[in-house]
Amino acid sequence: MREFKRTDRVADQLQKELAVLIQREIKDPRLGMVTVSGVEVSRDLGYADVHVTLLGDTDAERVKENLGVLKRAAGFLRSKVAQRVKLRHVPELRFHFDESVVRGQRLSSLIDEAVAEDRTRHVSDDTSADGSDTDSENS
C-alpha cells in the first residue's frame, strides 16, 4: 500500500504554489493578508477546495470581499499554477474561508479568562483563610 495518495501530493503542491501566487501575483488592493491553510483535491482531480484565512479583519463583510477577489482571480491563478506544476489537468479552484483560526483564538481567550478567574478566586480564598487564622491567634 502506498504511503501517500496522489491527491494528497497534488493538494500539498497546490497549497505551496497558491500561497506564493496569491501573495506575489494578485495586485488587487482589496485583498488583505491571505494565508492558504489547506487544500483538498477531489479524487478525480477536477476540483480543489482551497481553504484560506485572513490576518487581522475577520468580520463577515471583509471575508466576503476577500473571497470575491479570490474567486474572480481563480482563472488567473489556475493558469499560473499550470505553468509551474506539471499536471495534465489543473483542478478548478474553489475558495473557502477557514474559520478554525478564528475559532482557536476565541477558545484560547476563553481559556485565558477562565484561568485568570480561577487564579483570582484562589488568591481571594487564600487571603480570607489567612485573615481568619490571624484573627483567632490575636484573640
JSON list of C-alpha atoms in Angstrom, two decimals:
[
{"chain": "A", "resi": 1, "resn": "MET", "atom": "CA", "xyz": [0.00, 0.00, 0.00]},
{"chain": "A", "resi": 2, "resn": "ARG", "atom": "CA", "xyz": [1.24, 3.46, -0.86]},
{"chain": "A", "resi": 3, "resn": "GLU", "atom": "CA", "xyz": [2.10, 5.83, 1.91]},
{"chain": "A", "resi": 4, "resn": "PHE", "atom": "CA", "xyz": [0.63, 8.98, 0.29]},
{"chain": "A", "resi": 5, "resn": "LYS", "atom": "CA", "xyz": [-2.20, 9.24, -2.19]},
{"chain": "A", "resi": 6, "resn": "ARG", "atom": "CA", "xyz": [-1.69, 11.21, -5.37]},
{"chain": "A", "resi": 7, "resn": "THR", "atom": "CA", "xyz": [-4.46, 13.62, -4.41]},
{"chain": "A", "resi": 8, "resn": "ASP", "atom": "CA", "xyz": [-2.60, 14.43, -1.18]},
{"chain": "A", "resi": 9, "resn": "ARG", "atom": "CA", "xyz": [0.62, 15.16, -3.07]},
{"chain": "A", "resi": 10, "resn": "VAL", "atom": "CA", "xyz": [-1.23, 17.34, -5.60]},
{"chain": "A", "resi": 11, "resn": "ALA", "atom": "CA", "xyz": [-3.01, 19.17, -2.75]},
{"chain": "A", "resi": 12, "resn": "ASP", "atom": "CA", "xyz": [0.29, 19.89, -0.97]},
{"chain": "A", "resi": 13, "resn": "GLN", "atom": "CA", "xyz": [1.88, 21.20, -4.16]},
{"chain": "A", "resi": 14, "resn": "LEU", "atom": "CA", "xyz": [-1.16, 23.36, -4.94]},
{"chain": "A", "resi": 15, "resn": "GLN", "atom": "CA", "xyz": [-1.08, 24.80, -1.43]},
{"chain": "A", "resi": 16, "resn": "LYS", "atom": "CA", "xyz": [2.57, 25.82, -1.79]},
{"chain": "A", "resi": 17, "resn": "GLU", "atom": "CA", "xyz": [2.13, 27.33, -5.24]},
{"chain": "A", "resi": 18, "resn": "LEU", "atom": "CA", "xyz": [-1.11, 29.17, -4.42]},
{"chain": "A", "resi": 19, "resn": "ALA", "atom": "CA", "xyz": [0.36, 30.67, -1.25]},
{"chain": "A", "resi": 20, "resn": "VAL", "atom": "CA", "xyz": [3.19, 32.20, -3.28]},
{"chain": "A", "resi": 21, "resn": "LEU", "atom": "CA", "xyz": [0.98, 33.26, -6.18]},
{"chain": "A", "resi": 22, "resn": "ILE", "atom": "CA", "xyz": [-1.66, 34.94, -4.01]},
{"chain": "A", "resi": 23, "resn": "GLN", "atom": "CA", "xyz": [0.97, 36.98, -2.19]},
{"chain": "A", "resi": 24, "resn": "ARG", "atom": "CA", "xyz": [3.03, 37.96, -5.23]},
{"chain": "A", "resi": 25, "resn": "GLU", "atom": "CA", "xyz": [0.80, 37.96, -8.29]},
{"chain": "A", "resi": 26, "resn": "ILE", "atom": "CA", "xyz": [-2.58, 39.30, -7.23]},
{"chain": "A", "resi": 27, "resn": "LYS", "atom": "CA", "xyz": [-2.40, 43.08, -7.20]},
{"chain": "A", "resi": 28, "resn": "ASP", "atom": "CA", "xyz": [-5.95, 43.83, -6.04]},
{"chain": "A", "resi": 29, "resn": "PRO", "atom": "CA", "xyz": [-5.78, 46.37, -3.18]},
{"chain": "A", "resi": 30, "resn": "ARG", "atom": "CA", "xyz": [-8.94, 44.95, -1.58]},
{"chain": "A", "resi": 31, "resn": "LEU", "atom": "CA", "xyz": [-7.16, 41.68, -0.90]},
{"chain": "A", "resi": 32, "resn": "GLY", "atom": "CA", "xyz": [-5.78, 41.54, 2.63]},
{"chain": "A", "resi": 33, "resn": "MET", "atom": "CA", "xyz": [-3.15, 39.27, 4.12]},
{"chain": "A", "resi": 34, "resn": "VAL", "atom": "CA", "xyz": [-4.40, 35.89, 2.94]},
{"chain": "A", "resi": 35, "resn": "THR", "atom": "CA", "xyz": [-2.89, 32.60, 4.05]},
{"chain": "A", "resi": 36, "resn": "VAL", "atom": "CA", "xyz": [-3.65, 29.29, 2.36]},
{"chain": "A", "resi": 37, "resn": "SER", "atom": "CA", "xyz": [-4.33, 27.00, 5.31]},
{"chain": "A", "resi": 38, "resn": "GLY", "atom": "CA", "xyz": [-5.16, 23.88, 3.34]},
{"chain": "A", "resi": 39, "resn": "VAL", "atom": "CA", "xyz": [-6.19, 22.39, 0.01]},
{"chain": "A", "resi": 40, "resn": "GLU", "atom": "CA", "xyz": [-8.41, 19.39, -0.60]},
{"chain": "A", "resi": 41, "resn": "VAL", "atom": "CA", "xyz": [-8.43, 17.87, -4.07]},
{"chain": "A", "resi": 42, "resn": "SER", "atom": "CA", "xyz": [-11.26, 15.71, -5.36]},
{"chain": "A", "resi": 43, "resn": "ARG", "atom": "CA", "xyz": [-10.46, 12.10, -6.26]},
{"chain": "A", "resi": 44, "resn": "ASP", "atom": "CA", "xyz": [-10.74, 12.80, -9.99]},
{"chain": "A", "resi": 45, "resn": "LEU", "atom": "CA", "xyz": [-8.53, 15.93, -9.64]},
{"chain": "A", "resi": 46, "resn": "GLY", "atom": "CA", "xyz": [-11.34, 18.03, -11.10]},
{"chain": "A", "resi": 47, "resn": "TYR", "atom": "CA", "xyz": [-11.75, 20.40, -8.17]},
{"chain": "A", "resi": 48, "resn": "ALA", "atom": "CA", "xyz": [-9.53, 21.82, -5.47]},
{"chain": "A", "resi": 49, "resn": "ASP", "atom": "CA", "xyz": [-11.15, 23.33, -2.37]},
{"chain": "A", "resi": 50, "resn": "VAL", "atom": "CA", "xyz": [-8.72, 25.99, -1.17]},
{"chain": "A", "resi": 51, "resn": "HIS", "atom": "CA", "xyz": [-9.14, 27.00, 2.48]},
{"chain": "A", "resi": 52, "resn": "VAL", "atom": "CA", "xyz": [-7.84, 30.46, 3.34]},
{"chain": "A", "resi": 53, "resn": "THR", "atom": "CA", "xyz": [-7.50, 32.52, 6.50]},
{"chain": "A", "resi": 54, "resn": "LEU", "atom": "CA", "xyz": [-7.25, 36.29, 6.85]},
{"chain": "A", "resi": 55, "resn": "LEU", "atom": "CA", "xyz": [-4.84, 38.12, 9.07]},
{"chain": "A", "resi": 56, "resn": "GLY", "atom": "CA", "xyz": [-6.47, 40.90, 11.06]},
{"chain": "A", "resi": 57, "resn": "ASP", "atom": "CA", "xyz": [-10.02, 41.68, 10.00]},
{"chain": "A", "resi": 58, "resn": "THR", "atom": "CA", "xyz": [-12.29, 38.66, 10.11]},
{"chain": "A", "resi": 59, "resn": "ASP", "atom": "CA", "xyz": [-15.69, 40.34, 10.03]},
{"chain": "A", "resi": 60, "resn": "ALA", "atom": "CA", "xyz": [-18.18, 38.82, 7.59]},
{"chain": "A", "resi": 61, "resn": "GLU", "atom": "CA", "xyz": [-18.09, 41.70, 5.10]},
{"chain": "A", "resi": 62, "resn": "ARG", "atom": "CA", "xyz": [-14.29, 41.66, 4.83]},
{"chain": "A", "resi": 63, "resn": "VAL", "atom": "CA", "xyz": [-14.22, 37.87, 4.45]},
{"chain": "A", "resi": 64, "resn": "LYS", "atom": "CA", "xyz": [-16.86, 38.04, 1.72]},
{"chain": "A", "resi": 65, "resn": "GLU", "atom": "CA", "xyz": [-14.90, 40.74, -0.13]},
{"chain": "A", "resi": 66, "resn": "ASN", "atom": "CA", "xyz": [-11.64, 38.77, 0.01]},
{"chain": "A", "resi": 67, "resn": "LEU", "atom": "CA", "xyz": [-13.32, 35.56, -1.14]},
{"chain": "A", "resi": 68, "resn": "GLY", "atom": "CA", "xyz": [-14.87, 37.50, -4.03]},
{"chain": "A", "resi": 69, "resn": "VAL", "atom": "CA", "xyz": [-11.46, 38.78, -5.11]},
{"chain": "A", "resi": 70, "resn": "LEU", "atom": "CA", "xyz": [-10.02, 35.27, -4.95]},
{"chain": "A", "resi": 71, "resn": "LYS", "atom": "CA", "xyz": [-12.95, 33.77, -6.87]},
{"chain": "A", "resi": 72, "resn": "ARG", "atom": "CA", "xyz": [-12.52, 36.38, -9.63]},
{"chain": "A", "resi": 73, "resn": "ALA", "atom": "CA", "xyz": [-8.79, 35.60, -9.76]},
{"chain": "A", "resi": 74, "resn": "ALA", "atom": "CA", "xyz": [-9.31, 31.80, -9.81]},
{"chain": "A", "resi": 75, "resn": "GLY", "atom": "CA", "xyz": [-8.81, 31.51, -13.57]},
{"chain": "A", "resi": 76, "resn": "PHE", "atom": "CA", "xyz": [-5.63, 33.59, -13.46]},
{"chain": "A", "resi": 77, "resn": "LEU", "atom": "CA", "xyz": [-4.30, 31.55, -10.53]},
{"chain": "A", "resi": 78, "resn": "ARG", "atom": "CA", "xyz": [-5.18, 28.30, -12.25]},
{"chain": "A", "resi": 79, "resn": "SER", "atom": "CA", "xyz": [-3.26, 29.31, -15.38]},
{"chain": "A", "resi": 80, "resn": "LYS", "atom": "CA", "xyz": [-0.23, 30.32, -13.29]},
{"chain": "A", "resi": 81, "resn": "VAL", "atom": "CA", "xyz": [-0.35, 27.00, -11.42]},
{"chain": "A", "resi": 82, "resn": "ALA", "atom": "CA", "xyz": [-0.49, 25.19, -14.78]},
{"chain": "A", "resi": 83, "resn": "GLN", "atom": "CA", "xyz": [2.75, 26.91, -15.79]},
{"chain": "A", "resi": 84, "resn": "ARG", "atom": "CA", "xyz": [4.51, 25.96, -12.54]},
{"chain": "A", "resi": 85, "resn": "VAL", "atom": "CA", "xyz": [3.18, 22.47, -11.77]},
{"chain": "A", "resi": 86, "resn": "LYS", "atom": "CA", "xyz": [3.42, 19.56, -14.17]},
{"chain": "A", "resi": 87, "resn": "LEU", "atom": "CA", "xyz": [-0.14, 18.26, -14.30]},
{"chain": "A", "resi": 88, "resn": "ARG", "atom": "CA", "xyz": [-2.17, 17.05, -17.25]},
{"chain": "A", "resi": 89, "resn": "HIS", "atom": "CA", "xyz": [-5.24, 18.80, -15.84]},
{"chain": "A", "resi": 90, "resn": "VAL", "atom": "CA", "xyz": [-5.14, 21.56, -13.22]},
{"chain": "A", "resi": 91, "resn": "PRO", "atom": "CA", "xyz": [-8.15, 21.36, -10.88]},
{"chain": "A", "resi": 92, "resn": "GLU", "atom": "CA", "xyz": [-10.77, 24.09, -10.80]},
{"chain": "A", "resi": 93, "resn": "LEU", "atom": "CA", "xyz": [-10.13, 26.27, -7.75]},
{"chain": "A", "resi": 94, "resn": "ARG", "atom": "CA", "xyz": [-12.89, 26.89, -5.20]},
{"chain": "A", "resi": 95, "resn": "PHE", "atom": "CA", "xyz": [-12.07, 29.20, -2.29]},
{"chain": "A", "resi": 96, "resn": "HIS", "atom": "CA", "xyz": [-13.48, 28.85, 1.23]},
{"chain": "A", "resi": 97, "resn": "PHE", "atom": "CA", "xyz": [-12.86, 30.78, 4.44]},
{"chain": "A", "resi": 98, "resn": "ASP", "atom": "CA", "xyz": [-11.25, 28.64, 7.14]},
{"chain": "A", "resi": 99, "resn": "GLU", "atom": "CA", "xyz": [-12.77, 29.60, 10.49]},
{"chain": "A", "resi": 100, "resn": "SER", "atom": "CA", "xyz": [-10.55, 27.29, 12.52]},
{"chain": "A", "resi": 101, "resn": "VAL", "atom": "CA", "xyz": [-8.01, 30.03, 13.30]},
{"chain": "A", "resi": 102, "resn": "VAL", "atom": "CA", "xyz": [-10.69, 32.45, 14.47]},
{"chain": "A", "resi": 103, "resn": "ARG", "atom": "CA", "xyz": [-12.35, 29.69, 16.49]},
{"chain": "A", "resi": 104, "resn": "GLY", "atom": "CA", "xyz": [-9.00, 28.74, 18.00]},
{"chain": "A", "resi": 105, "resn": "GLN", "atom": "CA", "xyz": [-8.28, 32.32, 19.03]},
{"chain": "A", "resi": 106, "resn": "ARG", "atom": "CA", "xyz": [-11.72, 32.60, 20.62]},
{"chain": "A", "resi": 107, "resn": "LEU", "atom": "CA", "xyz": [-11.23, 29.35, 22.55]},
{"chain": "A", "resi": 108, "resn": "SER", "atom": "CA", "xyz": [-7.75, 30.43, 23.65]},
{"chain": "A", "resi": 109, "resn": "SER", "atom": "CA", "xyz": [-9.09, 33.71, 25.00]},
{"chain": "A", "resi": 110, "resn": "LEU", "atom": "CA", "xyz": [-11.89, 31.88, 26.85]},
{"chain": "A", "resi": 111, "resn": "ILE", "atom": "CA", "xyz": [-9.33, 29.55, 28.43]},
{"chain": "A", "resi": 112, "resn": "ASP", "atom": "CA", "xyz": [-7.16, 32.52, 29.44]},
{"chain": "A", "resi": 113, "resn": "GLU", "atom": "CA", "xyz": [-10.20, 34.21, 31.03]},
{"chain": "A", "resi": 114, "resn": "ALA", "atom": "CA", "xyz": [-11.11, 31.05, 32.94]},
{"chain": "A", "resi": 115, "resn": "VAL", "atom": "CA", "xyz": [-7.54, 30.60, 34.22]},
{"chain": "A", "resi": 116, "resn": "ALA", "atom": "CA", "xyz": [-7.36, 34.26, 35.31]},
{"chain": "A", "resi": 117, "resn": "GLU", "atom": "CA", "xyz": [-10.73, 33.97, 37.07]},
{"chain": "A", "resi": 118, "resn": "ASP", "atom": "CA", "xyz": [-9.59, 30.79, 38.80]},
{"chain": "A", "resi": 119, "resn": "ARG", "atom": "CA", "xyz": [-6.41, 32.50, 39.98]},
{"chain": "A", "resi": 120, "resn": "THR", "atom": "CA", "xyz": [-8.31, 35.46, 41.42]},
{"chain": "A", "resi": 121, "resn": "ARG", "atom": "CA", "xyz": [-10.67, 33.06, 43.20]},
{"chain": "A", "resi": 122, "resn": "HIS", "atom": "CA", "xyz": [-7.73, 31.09, 44.55]},
{"chain": "A", "resi": 123, "resn": "VAL", "atom": "CA", "xyz": [-5.98, 34.25, 45.77]},
{"chain": "A", "resi": 124, "resn": "SER", "atom": "CA", "xyz": [-9.15, 35.58, 47.42]},
{"chain": "A", "resi": 125, "resn": "ASP", "atom": "CA", "xyz": [-9.71, 32.21, 49.13]},
{"chain": "A", "resi": 126, "resn": "ASP", "atom": "CA", "xyz": [-6.12, 32.25, 50.45]},
{"chain": "A", "resi": 127, "resn": "THR", "atom": "CA", "xyz": [-6.42, 35.80, 51.81]},
{"chain": "A", "resi": 128, "resn": "SER", "atom": "CA", "xyz": [-9.75, 35.09, 53.52]},
{"chain": "A", "resi": 129, "resn": "ALA", "atom": "CA", "xyz": [-8.34, 31.91, 55.04]},
{"chain": "A", "resi": 130, "resn": "ASP", "atom": "CA", "xyz": [-5.23, 33.78, 56.22]},
{"chain": "A", "resi": 131, "resn": "GLY", "atom": "CA", "xyz": [-7.33, 36.60, 57.62]},
{"chain": "A", "resi": 132, "resn": "SER", "atom": "CA", "xyz": [-9.47, 34.25, 59.77]},
{"chain": "A", "resi": 133, "resn": "ASP", "atom": "CA", "xyz": [-6.38, 32.48, 61.15]},
{"chain": "A", "resi": 134, "resn": "THR", "atom": "CA", "xyz": [-4.75, 35.73, 62.25]},
{"chain": "A", "resi": 135, "resn": "ASP", "atom": "CA", "xyz": [-7.94, 36.86, 63.96]},
{"chain": "A", "resi": 136, "resn": "SER", "atom": "CA", "xyz": [-8.16, 33.69, 66.05]},
{"chain": "A", "resi": 137, "resn": "GLU", "atom": "CA", "xyz": [-4.46, 33.93, 67.02]},
{"chain": "A", "resi": 138, "resn": "ASN", "atom": "CA", "xyz": [-4.88, 37.53, 68.23]},
{"chain": "A", "resi": 139, "resn": "SER", "atom": "CA", "xyz": [-7.86, 36.65, 70.47]}
]
